[in-house]
CSV table of N, CA and C and ligand atoms in Angstrom, one decimal:
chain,number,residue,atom,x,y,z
L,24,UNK,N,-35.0,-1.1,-9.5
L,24,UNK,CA,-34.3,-1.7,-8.3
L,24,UNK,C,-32.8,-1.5,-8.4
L,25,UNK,N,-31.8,-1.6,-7.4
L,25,UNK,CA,-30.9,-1.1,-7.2
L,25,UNK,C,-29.8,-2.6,-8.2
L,26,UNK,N,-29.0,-2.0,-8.0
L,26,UNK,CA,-27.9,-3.2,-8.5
L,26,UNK,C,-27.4,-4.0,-6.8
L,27,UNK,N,-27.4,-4.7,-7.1
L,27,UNK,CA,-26.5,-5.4,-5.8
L,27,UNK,C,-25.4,-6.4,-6.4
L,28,UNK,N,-24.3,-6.0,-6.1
L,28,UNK,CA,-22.7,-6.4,-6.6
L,28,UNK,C,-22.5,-7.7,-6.0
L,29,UNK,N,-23.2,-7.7,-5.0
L,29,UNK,CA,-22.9,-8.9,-4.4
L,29,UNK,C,-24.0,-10.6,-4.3
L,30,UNK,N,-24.9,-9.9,-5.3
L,30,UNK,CA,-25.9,-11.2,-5.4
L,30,UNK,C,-25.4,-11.4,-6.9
L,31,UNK,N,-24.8,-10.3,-7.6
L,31,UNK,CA,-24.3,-10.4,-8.9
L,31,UNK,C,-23.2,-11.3,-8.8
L,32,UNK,N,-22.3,-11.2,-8.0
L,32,UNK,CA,-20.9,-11.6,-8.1
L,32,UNK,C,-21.1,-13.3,-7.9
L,33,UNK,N,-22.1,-13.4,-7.0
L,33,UNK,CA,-22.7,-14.4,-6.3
L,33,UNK,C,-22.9,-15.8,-7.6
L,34,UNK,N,-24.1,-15.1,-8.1
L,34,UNK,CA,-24.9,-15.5,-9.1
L,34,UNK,C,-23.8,-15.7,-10.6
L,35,UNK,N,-22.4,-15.2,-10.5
L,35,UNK,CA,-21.4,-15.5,-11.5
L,35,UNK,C,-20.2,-16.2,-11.2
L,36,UNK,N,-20.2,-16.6,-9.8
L,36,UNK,CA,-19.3,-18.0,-9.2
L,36,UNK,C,-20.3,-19.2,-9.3
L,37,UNK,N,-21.5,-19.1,-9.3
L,37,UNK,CA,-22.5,-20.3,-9.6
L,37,UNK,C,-22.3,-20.7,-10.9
L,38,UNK,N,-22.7,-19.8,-11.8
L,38,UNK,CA,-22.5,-20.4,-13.3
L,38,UNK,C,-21.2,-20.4,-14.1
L,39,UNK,N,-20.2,-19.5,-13.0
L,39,UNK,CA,-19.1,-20.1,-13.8
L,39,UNK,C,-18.4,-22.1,-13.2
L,40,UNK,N,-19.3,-21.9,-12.4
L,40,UNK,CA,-19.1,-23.1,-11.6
L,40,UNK,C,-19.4,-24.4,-12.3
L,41,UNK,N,-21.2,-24.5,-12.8
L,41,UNK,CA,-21.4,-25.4,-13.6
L,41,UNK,C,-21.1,-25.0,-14.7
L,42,UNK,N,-21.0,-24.0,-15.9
L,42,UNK,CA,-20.2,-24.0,-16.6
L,42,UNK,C,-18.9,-25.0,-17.3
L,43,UNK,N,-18.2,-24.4,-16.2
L,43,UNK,CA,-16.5,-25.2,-16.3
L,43,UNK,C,-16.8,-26.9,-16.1
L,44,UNK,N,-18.0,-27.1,-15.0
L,44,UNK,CA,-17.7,-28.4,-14.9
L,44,UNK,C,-18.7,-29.5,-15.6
L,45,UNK,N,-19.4,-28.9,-16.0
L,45,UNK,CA,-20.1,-29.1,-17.7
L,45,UNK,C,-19.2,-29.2,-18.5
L,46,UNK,N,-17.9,-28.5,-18.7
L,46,UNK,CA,-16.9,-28.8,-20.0
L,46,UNK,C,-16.2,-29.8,-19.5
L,47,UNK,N,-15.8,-30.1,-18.2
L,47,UNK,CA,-15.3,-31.3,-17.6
L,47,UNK,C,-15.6,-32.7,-18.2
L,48,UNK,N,-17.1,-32.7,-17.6
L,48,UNK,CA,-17.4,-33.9,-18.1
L,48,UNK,C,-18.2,-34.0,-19.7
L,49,UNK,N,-18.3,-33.5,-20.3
L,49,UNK,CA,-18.3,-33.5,-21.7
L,49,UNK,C,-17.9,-34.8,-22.5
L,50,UNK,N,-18.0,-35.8,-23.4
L,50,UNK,CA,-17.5,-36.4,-23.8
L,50,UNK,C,-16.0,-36.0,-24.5
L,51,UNK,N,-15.1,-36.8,-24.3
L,51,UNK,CA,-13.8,-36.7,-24.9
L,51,UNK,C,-13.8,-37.1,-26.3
L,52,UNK,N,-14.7,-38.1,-26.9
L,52,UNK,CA,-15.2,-38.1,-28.0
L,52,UNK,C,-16.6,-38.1,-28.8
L,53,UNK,N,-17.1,-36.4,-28.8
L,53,UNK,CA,-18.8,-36.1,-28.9
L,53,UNK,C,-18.9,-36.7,-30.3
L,54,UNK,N,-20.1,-37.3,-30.0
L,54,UNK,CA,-20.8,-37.1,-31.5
L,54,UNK,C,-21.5,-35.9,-31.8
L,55,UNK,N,-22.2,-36.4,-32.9
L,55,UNK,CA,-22.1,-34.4,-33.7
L,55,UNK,C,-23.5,-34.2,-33.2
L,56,UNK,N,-24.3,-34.9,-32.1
L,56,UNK,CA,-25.5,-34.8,-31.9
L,56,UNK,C,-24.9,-34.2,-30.3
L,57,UNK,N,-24.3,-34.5,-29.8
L,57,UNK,CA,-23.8,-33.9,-28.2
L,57,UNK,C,-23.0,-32.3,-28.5
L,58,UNK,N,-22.1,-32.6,-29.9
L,58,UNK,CA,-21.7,-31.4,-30.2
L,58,UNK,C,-22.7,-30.1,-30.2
L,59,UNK,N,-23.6,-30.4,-31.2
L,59,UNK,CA,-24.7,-29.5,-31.4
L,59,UNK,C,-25.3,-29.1,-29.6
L,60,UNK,N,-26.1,-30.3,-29.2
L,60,UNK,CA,-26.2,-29.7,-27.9
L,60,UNK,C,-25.8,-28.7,-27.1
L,61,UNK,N,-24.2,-29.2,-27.1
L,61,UNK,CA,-22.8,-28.1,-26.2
L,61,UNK,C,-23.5,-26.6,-26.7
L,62,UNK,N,-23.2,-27.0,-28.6
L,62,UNK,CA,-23.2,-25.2,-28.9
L,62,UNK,C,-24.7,-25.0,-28.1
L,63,UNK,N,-25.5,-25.7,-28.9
L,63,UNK,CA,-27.1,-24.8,-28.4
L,63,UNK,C,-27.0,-24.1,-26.9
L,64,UNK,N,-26.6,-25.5,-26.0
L,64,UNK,CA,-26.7,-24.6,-24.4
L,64,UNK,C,-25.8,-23.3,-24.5
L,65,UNK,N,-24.4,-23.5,-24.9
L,65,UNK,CA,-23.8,-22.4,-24.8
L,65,UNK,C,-24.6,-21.1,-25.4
L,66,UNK,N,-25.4,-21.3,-26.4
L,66,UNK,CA,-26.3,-20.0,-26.8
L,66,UNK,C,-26.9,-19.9,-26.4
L,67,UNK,N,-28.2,-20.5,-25.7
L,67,UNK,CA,-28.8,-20.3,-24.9
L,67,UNK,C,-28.6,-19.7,-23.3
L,68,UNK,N,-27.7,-19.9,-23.1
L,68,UNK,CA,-26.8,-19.4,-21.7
L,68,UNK,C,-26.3,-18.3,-21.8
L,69,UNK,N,-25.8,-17.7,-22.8
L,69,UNK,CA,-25.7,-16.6,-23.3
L,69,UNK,C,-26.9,-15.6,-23.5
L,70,UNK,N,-27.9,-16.1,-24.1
L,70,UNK,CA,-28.9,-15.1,-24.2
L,70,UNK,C,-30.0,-15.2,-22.8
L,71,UNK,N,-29.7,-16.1,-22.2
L,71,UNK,CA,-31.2,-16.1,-21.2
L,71,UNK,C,-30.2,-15.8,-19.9
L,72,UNK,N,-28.5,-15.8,-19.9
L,72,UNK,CA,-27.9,-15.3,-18.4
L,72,UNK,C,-28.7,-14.2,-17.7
L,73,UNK,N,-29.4,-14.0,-16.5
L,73,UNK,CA,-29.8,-13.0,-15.9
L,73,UNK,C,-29.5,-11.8,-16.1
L,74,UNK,N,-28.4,-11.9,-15.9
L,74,UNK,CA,-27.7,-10.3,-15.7
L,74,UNK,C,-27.8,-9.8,-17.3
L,75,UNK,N,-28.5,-8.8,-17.5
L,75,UNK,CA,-28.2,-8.4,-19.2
L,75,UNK,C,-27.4,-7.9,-19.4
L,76,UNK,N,-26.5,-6.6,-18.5
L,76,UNK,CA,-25.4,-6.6,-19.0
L,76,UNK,C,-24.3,-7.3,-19.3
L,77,UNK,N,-24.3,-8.7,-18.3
L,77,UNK,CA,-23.2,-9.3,-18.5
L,77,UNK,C,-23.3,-10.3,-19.6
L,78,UNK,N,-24.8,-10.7,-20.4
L,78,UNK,CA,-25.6,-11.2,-21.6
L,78,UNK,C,-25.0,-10.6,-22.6
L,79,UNK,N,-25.2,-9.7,-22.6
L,79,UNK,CA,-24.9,-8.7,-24.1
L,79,UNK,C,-23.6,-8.4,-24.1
L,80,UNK,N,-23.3,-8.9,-23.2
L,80,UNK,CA,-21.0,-8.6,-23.2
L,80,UNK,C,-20.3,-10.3,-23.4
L,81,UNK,N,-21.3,-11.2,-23.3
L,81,UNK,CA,-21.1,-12.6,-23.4
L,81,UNK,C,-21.1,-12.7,-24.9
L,82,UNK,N,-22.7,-12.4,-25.0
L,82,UNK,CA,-22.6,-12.8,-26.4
L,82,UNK,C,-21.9,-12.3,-27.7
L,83,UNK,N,-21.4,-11.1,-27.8
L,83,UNK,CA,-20.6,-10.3,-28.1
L,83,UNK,C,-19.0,-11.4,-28.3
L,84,UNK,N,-18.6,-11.3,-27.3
L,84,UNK,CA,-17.4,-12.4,-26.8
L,84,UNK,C,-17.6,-14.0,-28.1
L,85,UNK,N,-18.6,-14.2,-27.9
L,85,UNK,CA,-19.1,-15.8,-28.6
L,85,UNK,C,-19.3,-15.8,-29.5
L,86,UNK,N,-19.6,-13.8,-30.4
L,86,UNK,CA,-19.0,-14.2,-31.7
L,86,UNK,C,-17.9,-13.4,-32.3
L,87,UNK,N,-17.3,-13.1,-31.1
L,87,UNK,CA,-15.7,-13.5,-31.3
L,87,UNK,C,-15.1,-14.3,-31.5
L,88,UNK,N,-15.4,-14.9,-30.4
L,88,UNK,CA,-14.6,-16.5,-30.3
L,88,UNK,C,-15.9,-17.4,-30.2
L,89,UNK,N,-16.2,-18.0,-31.4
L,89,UNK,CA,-17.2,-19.2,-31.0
L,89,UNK,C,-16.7,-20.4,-30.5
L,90,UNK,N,-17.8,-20.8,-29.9
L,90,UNK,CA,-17.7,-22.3,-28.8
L,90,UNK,C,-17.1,-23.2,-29.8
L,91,UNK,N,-16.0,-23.8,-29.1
L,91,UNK,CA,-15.2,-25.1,-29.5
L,91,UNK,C,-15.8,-26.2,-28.9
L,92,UNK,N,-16.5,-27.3,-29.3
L,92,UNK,CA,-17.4,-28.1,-29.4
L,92,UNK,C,-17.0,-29.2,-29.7
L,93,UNK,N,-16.2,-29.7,-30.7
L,93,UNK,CA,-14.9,-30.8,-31.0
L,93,UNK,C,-14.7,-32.1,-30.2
L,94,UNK,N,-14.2,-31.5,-28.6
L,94,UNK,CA,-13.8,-32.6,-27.6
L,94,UNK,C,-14.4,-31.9,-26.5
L,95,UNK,N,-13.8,-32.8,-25.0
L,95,UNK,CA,-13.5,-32.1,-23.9
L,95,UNK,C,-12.7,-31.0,-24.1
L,96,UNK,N,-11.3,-31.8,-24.3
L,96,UNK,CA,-10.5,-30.8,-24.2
L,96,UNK,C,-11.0,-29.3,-24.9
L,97,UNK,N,-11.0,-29.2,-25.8
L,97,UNK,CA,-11.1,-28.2,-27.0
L,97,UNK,C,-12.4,-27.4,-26.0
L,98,UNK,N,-13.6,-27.7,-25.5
L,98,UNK,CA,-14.5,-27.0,-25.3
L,98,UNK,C,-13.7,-26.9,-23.5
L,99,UNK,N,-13.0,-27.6,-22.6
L,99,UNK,CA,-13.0,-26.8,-21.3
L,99,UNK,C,-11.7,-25.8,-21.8
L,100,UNK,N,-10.9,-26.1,-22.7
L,100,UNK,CA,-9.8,-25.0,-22.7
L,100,UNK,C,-10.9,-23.8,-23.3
L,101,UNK,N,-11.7,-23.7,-24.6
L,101,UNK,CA,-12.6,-22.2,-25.0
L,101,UNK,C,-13.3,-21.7,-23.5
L,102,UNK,N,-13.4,-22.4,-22.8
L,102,UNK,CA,-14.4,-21.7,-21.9
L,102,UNK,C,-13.6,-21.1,-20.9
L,103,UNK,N,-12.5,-21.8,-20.4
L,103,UNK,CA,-11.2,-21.3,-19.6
L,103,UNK,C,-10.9,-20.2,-20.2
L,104,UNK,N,-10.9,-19.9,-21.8
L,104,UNK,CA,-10.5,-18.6,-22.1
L,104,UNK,C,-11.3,-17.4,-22.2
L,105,UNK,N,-12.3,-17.5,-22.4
L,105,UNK,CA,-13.6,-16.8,-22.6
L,105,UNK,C,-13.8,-15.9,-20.8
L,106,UNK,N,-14.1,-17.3,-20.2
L,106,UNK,CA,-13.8,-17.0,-18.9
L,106,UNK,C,-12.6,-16.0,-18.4
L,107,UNK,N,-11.7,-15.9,-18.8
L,107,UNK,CA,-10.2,-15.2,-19.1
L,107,UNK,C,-10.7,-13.9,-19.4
L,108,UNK,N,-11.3,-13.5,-20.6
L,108,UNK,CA,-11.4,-12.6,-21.1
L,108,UNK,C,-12.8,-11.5,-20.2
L,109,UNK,N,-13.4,-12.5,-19.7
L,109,UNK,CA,-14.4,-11.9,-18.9
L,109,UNK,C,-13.6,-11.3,-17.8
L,110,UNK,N,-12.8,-11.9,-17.1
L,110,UNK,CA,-11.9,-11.6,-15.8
L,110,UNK,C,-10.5,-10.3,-16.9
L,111,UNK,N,-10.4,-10.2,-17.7
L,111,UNK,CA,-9.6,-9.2,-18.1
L,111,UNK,C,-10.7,-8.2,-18.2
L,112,UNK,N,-12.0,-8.0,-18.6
L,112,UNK,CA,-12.2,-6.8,-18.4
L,112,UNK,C,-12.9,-6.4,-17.7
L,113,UNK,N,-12.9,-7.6,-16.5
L,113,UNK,CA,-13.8,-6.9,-15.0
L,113,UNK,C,-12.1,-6.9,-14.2
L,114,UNK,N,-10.9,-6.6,-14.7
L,114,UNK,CA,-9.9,-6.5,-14.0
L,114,UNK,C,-9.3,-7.2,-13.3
L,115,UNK,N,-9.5,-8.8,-13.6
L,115,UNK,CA,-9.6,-9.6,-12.5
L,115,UNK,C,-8.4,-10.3,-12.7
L,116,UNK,N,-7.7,-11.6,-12.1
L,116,UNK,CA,-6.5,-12.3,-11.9
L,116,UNK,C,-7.0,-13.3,-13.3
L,117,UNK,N,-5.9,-13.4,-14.1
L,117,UNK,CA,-6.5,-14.7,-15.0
L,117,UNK,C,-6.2,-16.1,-14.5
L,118,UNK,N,-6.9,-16.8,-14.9
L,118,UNK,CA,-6.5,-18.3,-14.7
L,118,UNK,C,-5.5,-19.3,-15.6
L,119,UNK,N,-4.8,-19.9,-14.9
L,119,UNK,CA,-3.7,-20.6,-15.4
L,119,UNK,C,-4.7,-21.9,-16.6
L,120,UNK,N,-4.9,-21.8,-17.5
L,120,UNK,CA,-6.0,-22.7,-18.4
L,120,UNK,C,-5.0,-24.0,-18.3
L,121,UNK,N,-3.7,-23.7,-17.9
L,121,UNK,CA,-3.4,-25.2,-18.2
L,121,UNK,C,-3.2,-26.3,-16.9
L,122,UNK,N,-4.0,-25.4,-16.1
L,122,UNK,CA,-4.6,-26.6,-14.6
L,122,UNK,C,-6.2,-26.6,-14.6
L,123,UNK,N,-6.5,-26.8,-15.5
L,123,UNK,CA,-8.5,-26.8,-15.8
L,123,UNK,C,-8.7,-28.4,-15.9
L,124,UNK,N,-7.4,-29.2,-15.9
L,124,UNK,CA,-7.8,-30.6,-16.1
L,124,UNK,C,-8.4,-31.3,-14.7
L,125,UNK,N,-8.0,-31.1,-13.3
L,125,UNK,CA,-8.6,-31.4,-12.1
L,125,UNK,C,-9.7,-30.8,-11.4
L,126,UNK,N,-9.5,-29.5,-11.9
L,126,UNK,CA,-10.1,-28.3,-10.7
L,126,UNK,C,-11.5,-28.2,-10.7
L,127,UNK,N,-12.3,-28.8,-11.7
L,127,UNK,CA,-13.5,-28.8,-11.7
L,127,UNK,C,-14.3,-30.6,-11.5
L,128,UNK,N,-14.7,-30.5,-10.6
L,128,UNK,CA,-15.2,-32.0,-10.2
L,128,UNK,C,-16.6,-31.8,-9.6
L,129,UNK,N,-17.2,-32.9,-10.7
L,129,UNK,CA,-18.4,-32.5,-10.1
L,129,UNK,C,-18.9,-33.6,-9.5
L,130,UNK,N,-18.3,-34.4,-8.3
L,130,UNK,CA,-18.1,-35.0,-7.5
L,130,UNK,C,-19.6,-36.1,-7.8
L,131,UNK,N,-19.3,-36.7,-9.0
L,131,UNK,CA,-20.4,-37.8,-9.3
L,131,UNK,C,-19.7,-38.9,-9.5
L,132,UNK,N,-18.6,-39.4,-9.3
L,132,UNK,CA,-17.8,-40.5,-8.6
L,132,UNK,C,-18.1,-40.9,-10.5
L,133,UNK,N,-18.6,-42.6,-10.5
L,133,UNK,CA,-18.3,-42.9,-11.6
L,133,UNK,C,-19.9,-42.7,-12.5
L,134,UNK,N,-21.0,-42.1,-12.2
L,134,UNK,CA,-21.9,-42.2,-12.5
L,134,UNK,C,-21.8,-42.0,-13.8
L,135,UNK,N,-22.8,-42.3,-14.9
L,135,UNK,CA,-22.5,-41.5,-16.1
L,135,UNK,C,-21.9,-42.4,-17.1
L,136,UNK,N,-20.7,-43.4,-16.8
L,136,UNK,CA,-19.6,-44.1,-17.4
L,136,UNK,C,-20.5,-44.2,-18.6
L,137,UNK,N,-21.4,-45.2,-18.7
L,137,UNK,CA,-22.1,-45.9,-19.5
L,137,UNK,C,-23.0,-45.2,-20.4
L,138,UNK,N,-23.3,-44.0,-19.9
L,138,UNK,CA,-24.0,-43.0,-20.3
L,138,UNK,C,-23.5,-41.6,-21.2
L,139,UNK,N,-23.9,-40.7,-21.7
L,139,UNK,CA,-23.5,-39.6,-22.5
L,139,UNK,C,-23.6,-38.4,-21.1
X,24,FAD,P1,-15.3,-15.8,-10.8
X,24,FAD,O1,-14.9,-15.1,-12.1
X,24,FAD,O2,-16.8,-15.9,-10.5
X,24,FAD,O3,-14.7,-17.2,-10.9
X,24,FAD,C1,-15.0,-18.2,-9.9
X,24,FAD,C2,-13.8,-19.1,-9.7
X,24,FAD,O4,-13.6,-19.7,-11.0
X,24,FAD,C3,-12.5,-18.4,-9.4
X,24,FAD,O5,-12.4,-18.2,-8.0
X,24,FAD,C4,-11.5,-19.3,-9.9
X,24,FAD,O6,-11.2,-20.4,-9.0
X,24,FAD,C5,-12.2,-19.9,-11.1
X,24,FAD,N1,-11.8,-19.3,-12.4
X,24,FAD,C6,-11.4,-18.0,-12.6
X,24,FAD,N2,-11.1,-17.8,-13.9
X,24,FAD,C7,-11.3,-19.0,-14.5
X,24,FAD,C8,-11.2,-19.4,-15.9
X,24,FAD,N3,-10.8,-18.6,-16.8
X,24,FAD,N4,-11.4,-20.7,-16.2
X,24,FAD,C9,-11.8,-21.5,-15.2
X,24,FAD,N5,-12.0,-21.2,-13.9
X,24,FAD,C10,-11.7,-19.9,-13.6
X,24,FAD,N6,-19.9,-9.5,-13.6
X,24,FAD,C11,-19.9,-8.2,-13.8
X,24,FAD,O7,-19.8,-7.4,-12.9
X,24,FAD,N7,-20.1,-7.7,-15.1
X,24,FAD,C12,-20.2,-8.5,-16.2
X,24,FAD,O8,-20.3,-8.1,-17.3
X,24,FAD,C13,-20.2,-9.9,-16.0
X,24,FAD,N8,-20.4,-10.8,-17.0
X,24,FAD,C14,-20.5,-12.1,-16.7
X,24,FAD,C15,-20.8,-13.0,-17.8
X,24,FAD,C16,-21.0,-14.4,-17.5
X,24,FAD,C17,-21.3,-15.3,-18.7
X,24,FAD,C18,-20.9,-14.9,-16.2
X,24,FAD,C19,-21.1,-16.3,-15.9
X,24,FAD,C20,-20.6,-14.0,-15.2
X,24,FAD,C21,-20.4,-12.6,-15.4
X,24,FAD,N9,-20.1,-11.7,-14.4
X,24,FAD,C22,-20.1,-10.4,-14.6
X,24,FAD,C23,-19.7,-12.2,-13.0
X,24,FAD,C24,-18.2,-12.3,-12.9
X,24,FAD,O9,-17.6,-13.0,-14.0
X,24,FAD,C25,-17.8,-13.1,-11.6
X,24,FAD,O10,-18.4,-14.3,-11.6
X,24,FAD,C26,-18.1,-12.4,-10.3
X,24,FAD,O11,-17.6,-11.0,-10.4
X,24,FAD,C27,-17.5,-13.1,-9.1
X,24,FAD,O12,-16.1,-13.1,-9.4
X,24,FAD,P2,-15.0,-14.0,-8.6
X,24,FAD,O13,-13.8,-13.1,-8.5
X,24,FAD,O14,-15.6,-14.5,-7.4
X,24,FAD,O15,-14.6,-15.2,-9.6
């Protein structure tokens, strides 16, 4: 089947979408049981991403730079950067990582508070 650039491009503003706003809401202080989780999805997201080429250029990347898992902070800044690096070698504008603190909302008001 053909490549289509644009169900691709499509399909990588989606998951950079929940992605980033997965690192959002993240605990600011994980236990090592939420930690582990972060990494596992992150590997798993990496090997099961649709697109293989863009799989095997991810994962590549993650063991470069492995997932920062620590805090929020520490895991939306790695992913802001990773993200960076993906956009440097599809040629793209980088993102200023140090406005990642508002920009991703995943408009669930206060739900969660009480919850992990
Ligand atoms: P996207 O890169 O999709 O970004 C969406 C929005 O996120 C931007 O408009 C901006 O508001 C924000 N943003 C940009 N950079 C950052 C950042 N660093 N941190 C936080 N937010 C940011 N496409 C390919 O053609 N080849 C590949 O090998 C490839 N690999 C990919 C690997 C993964 C894991 C993912 C999720 C996607 C991959 N893609 C790949 C798709 C590609 O990254 C883009 O999603 C797609 O080209 C659409 O680009 P875009 O310009 O709309 O912005």
């Amino acid at each position: 089947k053909l490549e289509n650039a644009t169900a691709k491009a499509e399909l990588g503003r989606a998951s950079w979408k929940l992605f980033h706003t997965m690192m959002a809401r993240f605990p600011e202080e994980p236990t090592a049981d939420d930690s582990l989780a972060l990494r596992t999805y992150i590997q798993l997201f990496a090997r099961l991403y649709p697109c293989g080429d863009c799989a095997s250029h991810f994962q590549k990347l993650l063991e470069r730079y492995p997932p920062q898992v620590s805090s929020r902070n520490n895991a939306a800044g790695w992913a802001c950067f990773v993200h960076n690096e993906v956009n440097r070698r599809l040629r793209k504008e980088l993102f200023d990582c140090n406005n990642i603190g508002d920009f991703y909302d995943c408009g669930c008001g206060d739900d969660g508070k009480g919850k992990k």
